[in-house]
mmCIF file of C-alpha atoms and ligand atoms in Angstrom:
data_model
loop_
_atom_site.group_PDB
_atom_site.id
_atom_site.type_symbol
_atom_site.label_atom_id
_atom_site.label_comp_id
_atom_site.label_asym_id
_atom_site.label_seq_id
_atom_site.Cartn_x
_atom_site.Cartn_y
_atom_site.Cartn_z
ATOM 1 C CA MET V 547 28.472 120.672 26.236
ATOM 2 C CA PRO V 548 32.243 121.304 26.473
ATOM 3 C CA LYS V 549 33.383 123.415 29.396
ATOM 4 C CA LEU V 550 36.053 126.090 29.002
ATOM 5 C CA VAL V 551 37.908 127.968 31.711
ATOM 6 C CA VAL V 552 39.733 131.114 30.571
ATOM 7 C CA LEU V 553 42.645 132.676 32.495
ATOM 8 C CA VAL V 554 43.317 136.381 31.926
ATOM 9 C CA SER V 555 45.451 139.312 33.079
ATOM 10 C CA GLY V 556 44.687 142.174 30.702
ATOM 11 C CA SER V 557 42.160 143.896 28.516
ATOM 12 C CA GLY V 558 40.621 140.605 27.478
ATOM 13 C CA THR V 559 40.172 141.058 23.735
ATOM 14 C CA ASN V 560 41.029 137.375 23.260
ATOM 15 C CA LEU V 561 38.540 136.483 26.001
ATOM 16 C CA GLN V 562 35.908 138.533 24.153
ATOM 17 C CA ALA V 563 36.592 136.649 20.918
ATOM 18 C CA ILE V 564 36.108 133.371 22.832
ATOM 19 C CA ILE V 565 32.882 134.556 24.465
ATOM 20 C CA ASP V 566 31.522 135.737 21.096
ATOM 21 C CA ALA V 567 32.357 132.421 19.420
ATOM 22 C CA PHE V 568 31.320 130.119 22.298
ATOM 23 C CA PRO V 569 28.673 132.074 24.211
ATOM 24 C CA THR V 570 27.443 129.161 26.321
ATOM 25 C CA GLN V 571 30.669 127.261 26.874
ATOM 26 C CA VAL V 572 32.826 129.516 29.021
ATOM 27 C CA ALA V 573 32.216 128.103 32.513
ATOM 28 C CA SER V 574 34.388 130.646 34.310
ATOM 29 C CA VAL V 575 37.046 133.316 33.959
ATOM 30 C CA ILE V 576 39.949 133.596 36.400
ATOM 31 C CA ALA V 577 42.214 136.660 36.618
ATOM 32 C CA ASP V 578 45.499 137.102 38.471
ATOM 33 C CA ARG V 579 45.005 140.874 38.791
ATOM 34 C CA ASP V 580 42.205 143.393 38.508
ATOM 35 C CA CYS V 581 41.752 143.888 34.775
ATOM 36 C CA TYR V 582 39.212 144.816 32.116
ATOM 37 C CA ALA V 583 38.819 141.148 31.164
ATOM 38 C CA LEU V 584 36.887 140.702 34.444
ATOM 39 C CA THR V 585 34.443 143.399 33.339
ATOM 40 C CA ARG V 586 33.951 141.565 30.042
ATOM 41 C CA ALA V 587 33.194 138.327 31.926
ATOM 42 C CA ASN V 588 30.741 140.104 34.215
ATOM 43 C CA SER V 589 28.985 141.745 31.254
ATOM 44 C CA ALA V 590 28.570 138.332 29.664
ATOM 45 C CA GLY V 591 27.180 136.871 32.902
ATOM 46 C CA ILE V 592 30.108 134.462 33.291
ATOM 47 C CA PRO V 593 31.348 133.650 36.813
ATOM 48 C CA ALA V 594 34.606 135.559 37.259
ATOM 49 C CA TYR V 595 37.217 135.151 39.995
ATOM 50 C CA LEU V 596 40.131 137.337 40.991
ATOM 51 C CA VAL V 597 43.099 135.573 42.592
ATOM 52 C CA ASP V 598 45.472 138.473 43.117
ATOM 53 C CA ARG V 599 49.047 137.493 42.276
ATOM 54 C CA LYS V 600 50.456 139.966 44.778
ATOM 55 C CA LEU V 601 48.298 138.803 47.685
ATOM 56 C CA HIS V 602 48.839 135.123 46.856
ATOM 57 C CA ARG V 603 52.437 135.124 45.711
ATOM 58 C CA HIS V 604 53.139 131.695 47.223
ATOM 59 C CA ASP V 605 49.994 129.785 46.348
ATOM 60 C CA LEU V 606 48.542 131.458 43.252
ATOM 61 C CA SER V 607 48.514 128.264 41.174
ATOM 62 C CA GLN V 608 47.032 126.218 44.013
ATOM 63 C CA ARG V 609 44.216 128.708 44.444
ATOM 64 C CA ILE V 610 43.535 128.774 40.711
ATOM 65 C CA ASN V 611 43.688 124.973 40.634
ATOM 66 C CA ALA V 612 41.008 124.815 43.323
ATOM 67 C CA LEU V 613 38.659 126.934 41.182
ATOM 68 C CA ILE V 614 38.877 124.652 38.144
ATOM 69 C CA PRO V 615 36.392 121.755 38.075
ATOM 70 C CA ASP V 616 37.499 118.215 37.178
ATOM 71 C CA ASP V 617 35.135 118.142 34.212
ATOM 72 C CA CYS V 618 36.776 121.151 32.538
ATOM 73 C CA ASP V 619 37.532 120.267 28.887
ATOM 74 C CA LEU V 620 39.962 123.052 28.078
ATOM 75 C CA ILE V 621 41.810 125.781 29.978
ATOM 76 C CA VAL V 622 42.751 128.734 27.804
ATOM 77 C CA LEU V 623 45.477 131.186 28.823
ATOM 78 C CA ALA V 624 44.281 134.274 26.983
ATOM 79 C CA GLY V 625 46.811 136.957 27.855
ATOM 80 C CA PHE V 626 47.477 135.369 31.252
ATOM 81 C CA LEU V 627 50.813 136.568 32.596
ATOM 82 C CA SER V 628 51.532 134.440 35.677
ATOM 83 C CA ILE V 629 53.345 131.119 35.523
ATOM 84 C CA LEU V 630 51.318 128.045 36.496
ATOM 85 C CA ASP V 631 52.937 125.379 38.626
ATOM 86 C CA ASN V 632 53.553 121.759 37.641
ATOM 87 C CA GLN V 633 50.777 120.428 39.831
ATOM 88 C CA LEU V 634 48.143 122.306 37.842
ATOM 89 C CA ILE V 635 49.810 121.543 34.497
ATOM 90 C CA GLN V 636 49.998 117.836 35.284
ATOM 91 C CA ARG V 637 46.367 117.722 36.446
ATOM 92 C CA PHE V 638 45.190 118.649 32.943
ATOM 93 C CA PRO V 639 47.530 117.012 30.416
ATOM 94 C CA GLN V 640 46.991 118.345 26.854
ATOM 95 C CA LYS V 641 44.105 120.465 28.139
ATOM 96 C CA ILE V 642 45.858 123.792 28.796
ATOM 97 C CA ILE V 643 46.660 126.058 25.853
ATOM 98 C CA ASN V 644 48.294 129.473 25.647
ATOM 99 C CA ILE V 645 48.353 132.186 23.013
ATOM 100 C CA HIS V 646 51.650 134.005 22.530
ATOM 101 C CA PRO V 647 52.082 137.073 20.275
ATOM 102 C CA SER V 648 55.046 135.877 18.188
ATOM 103 C CA LEU V 649 56.097 132.988 16.002
ATOM 104 C CA LEU V 650 57.523 130.743 18.721
ATOM 105 C CA PRO V 651 60.248 129.756 19.338
ATOM 106 C CA ARG V 652 61.150 133.334 18.381
ATOM 107 C CA HIS V 653 60.673 135.918 21.107
ATOM 108 C CA GLY V 654 59.312 133.633 23.819
ATOM 109 C CA GLY V 655 60.353 132.620 27.312
ATOM 110 C CA ALA V 656 60.491 134.257 30.724
ATOM 111 C CA GLY V 657 59.690 137.967 30.706
ATOM 112 C CA MET V 658 58.543 137.974 27.084
ATOM 113 C CA TRP V 659 54.990 139.204 27.064
ATOM 114 C CA GLY V 660 52.850 141.957 25.602
ATOM 115 C CA ILE V 661 54.532 144.884 23.884
ATOM 116 C CA LYS V 662 58.031 143.576 24.774
ATOM 117 C CA VAL V 663 57.517 140.697 22.354
ATOM 118 C CA HIS V 664 56.670 143.043 19.484
ATOM 119 C CA GLN V 665 59.550 145.377 20.319
ATOM 120 C CA ALA V 666 61.900 142.373 20.186
ATOM 121 C CA ALA V 667 60.578 141.406 16.729
ATOM 122 C CA ILE V 668 61.105 144.985 15.462
ATOM 123 C CA ASN V 669 64.562 145.281 17.073
ATOM 124 C CA SER V 670 65.644 141.985 15.521
ATOM 125 C CA GLY V 671 64.877 143.282 12.033
ATOM 126 C CA ASP V 672 62.441 140.411 11.416
ATOM 127 C CA ASN V 673 60.298 140.831 8.323
ATOM 128 C CA GLU V 674 57.487 138.729 9.746
ATOM 129 C CA SER V 675 55.938 137.985 13.101
ATOM 130 C CA GLY V 676 52.620 136.506 14.140
ATOM 131 C CA CYS V 677 51.066 134.472 16.907
ATOM 132 C CA THR V 678 51.255 130.945 18.251
ATOM 133 C CA VAL V 679 48.824 128.730 20.120
ATOM 134 C CA HIS V 680 50.628 125.978 22.018
ATOM 135 C CA TYR V 681 50.064 123.480 24.779
ATOM 136 C CA VAL V 682 51.290 124.639 28.158
ATOM 137 C CA SER V 683 54.174 122.578 29.496
ATOM 138 C CA GLU V 684 56.573 123.080 32.363
ATOM 139 C CA GLU V 685 58.870 125.101 30.085
ATOM 140 C CA ILE V 686 57.736 128.710 29.584
ATOM 141 C CA ASP V 687 56.376 129.071 26.011
ATOM 142 C CA GLY V 688 57.985 125.690 25.260
ATOM 143 C CA GLY V 689 55.012 123.310 24.866
ATOM 144 C CA ALA V 690 54.046 121.688 21.559
ATOM 145 C CA ILE V 691 52.869 124.171 18.957
ATOM 146 C CA ILE V 692 49.280 123.654 17.763
ATOM 147 C CA ALA V 693 48.928 126.467 15.224
ATOM 148 C CA GLN V 694 50.529 129.720 14.082
ATOM 149 C CA ALA V 695 49.451 132.706 11.985
ATOM 150 C CA LYS V 696 51.993 134.906 10.228
ATOM 151 C CA VAL V 697 51.907 138.692 9.927
ATOM 152 C CA ALA V 698 54.235 140.690 7.653
ATOM 153 C CA ILE V 699 56.207 143.458 9.363
ATOM 154 C CA ALA V 700 56.211 146.667 7.303
ATOM 155 C CA ALA V 701 59.227 148.990 7.251
ATOM 156 C CA ASP V 702 57.254 151.639 9.156
ATOM 157 C CA ASP V 703 55.756 149.303 11.762
ATOM 158 C CA THR V 704 56.274 150.148 15.419
ATOM 159 C CA ALA V 705 55.857 147.719 18.294
ATOM 160 C CA GLU V 706 52.396 149.232 18.834
ATOM 161 C CA SER V 707 51.232 148.934 15.220
ATOM 162 C CA LEU V 708 52.564 145.381 15.025
ATOM 163 C CA GLN V 709 50.747 144.528 18.252
ATOM 164 C CA GLN V 710 47.429 145.643 16.739
ATOM 165 C CA LYS V 711 47.995 143.636 13.556
ATOM 166 C CA VAL V 712 48.974 140.506 15.477
ATOM 167 C CA LEU V 713 46.065 140.864 17.916
ATOM 168 C CA ALA V 714 43.524 140.680 15.086
ATOM 169 C CA HIS V 715 45.095 137.394 14.003
ATOM 170 C CA GLU V 716 45.216 136.104 17.586
ATOM 171 C CA HIS V 717 41.459 136.329 17.939
ATOM 172 C CA LYS V 718 40.839 134.244 14.810
ATOM 173 C CA LEU V 719 43.586 131.714 15.505
ATOM 174 C CA LEU V 720 42.527 131.117 19.107
ATOM 175 C CA VAL V 721 38.879 130.579 18.179
ATOM 176 C CA ALA V 722 39.860 128.224 15.337
ATOM 177 C CA VAL V 723 42.095 126.135 17.619
ATOM 178 C CA ILE V 724 39.457 125.920 20.363
ATOM 179 C CA SER V 725 36.830 124.831 17.791
ATOM 180 C CA LYS V 726 39.141 122.137 16.533
ATOM 181 C CA LEU V 727 40.176 120.854 19.971
ATOM 182 C CA LEU V 728 36.607 120.748 21.259
ATOM 183 C CA GLY V 729 35.099 119.528 18.012
ATOM 184 C CA VAL V 730 32.477 122.304 18.064
ATOM 185 C CA ASN V 731 31.289 125.108 15.680
HETATM 186 C C1 GAR B 2197 47.844 139.157 23.790
HETATM 187 O O1 GAR B 2197 48.574 139.790 22.769
HETATM 188 C C2 GAR B 2197 48.495 137.839 24.169
HETATM 189 O O2 GAR B 2197 49.051 137.161 23.075
HETATM 190 C C3 GAR B 2197 49.579 138.332 25.085
HETATM 191 O O3 GAR B 2197 48.936 139.310 25.889
HETATM 192 C C4 GAR B 2197 47.939 139.956 25.083
HETATM 193 C C5 GAR B 2197 46.639 139.968 25.836
HETATM 194 O O4 GAR B 2197 45.670 140.717 25.158
HETATM 195 N N1 GAR B 2197 50.110 137.256 25.866
HETATM 196 C C6 GAR B 2197 51.399 137.188 26.182
HETATM 197 O O5 GAR B 2197 52.207 138.032 25.875
HETATM 198 C C7 GAR B 2197 51.779 135.940 26.975
HETATM 199 N N2 GAR B 2197 53.195 135.707 26.915
HETATM 200 P P1 GAR B 2197 44.130 140.619 25.547
HETATM 201 O O6 GAR B 2197 44.048 140.768 27.080
HETATM 202 O O7 GAR B 2197 43.497 141.771 24.849
HETATM 203 O O8 GAR B 2197 43.605 139.289 25.089
#
């Protein structure tokens, strides 16, 4: 059975979508801060680890790397906000994916995460946004794009309303990509 490891930093709605779709395949959840996603993992009976980014500023990636088994089939960054180092990225070529809440390459890169991404889409006057699943490479949000879903931006959308619309699409897109990559469901 394929083994997934999911990295999280936030409320974990994407993690929940993964758990619901692949209830027996999430081997572990790793967080870089205390967050509700850890509660979701615990409720689902999935081993969950906290590697605090503030306590382990200099070796966060190495510590996360040590928690990931060699036989892991896919590592999913599901709202994970720390940057992984090259050693970890190179250990799992084409096996680490990230979900980003915009149509990359728009509104990506260092410092672009969460509500800031949606505010940038609104401020730019874009009439559409969406989400992207891509392979993780050494360039932030720069790895090969696997799939995108588009969301229309309405004239009265705020960053918050856009975030909610995009999030609903994220859950479906992420599950669809994982199914395809693992050849399951
Ligand atoms: C999601 O919108 C995800 O795309 C975003 O954080 C949110 C996490 O939500 N990730 C980034 O902005 C990464 N650059 P969740 O914890 O409810 O899944």
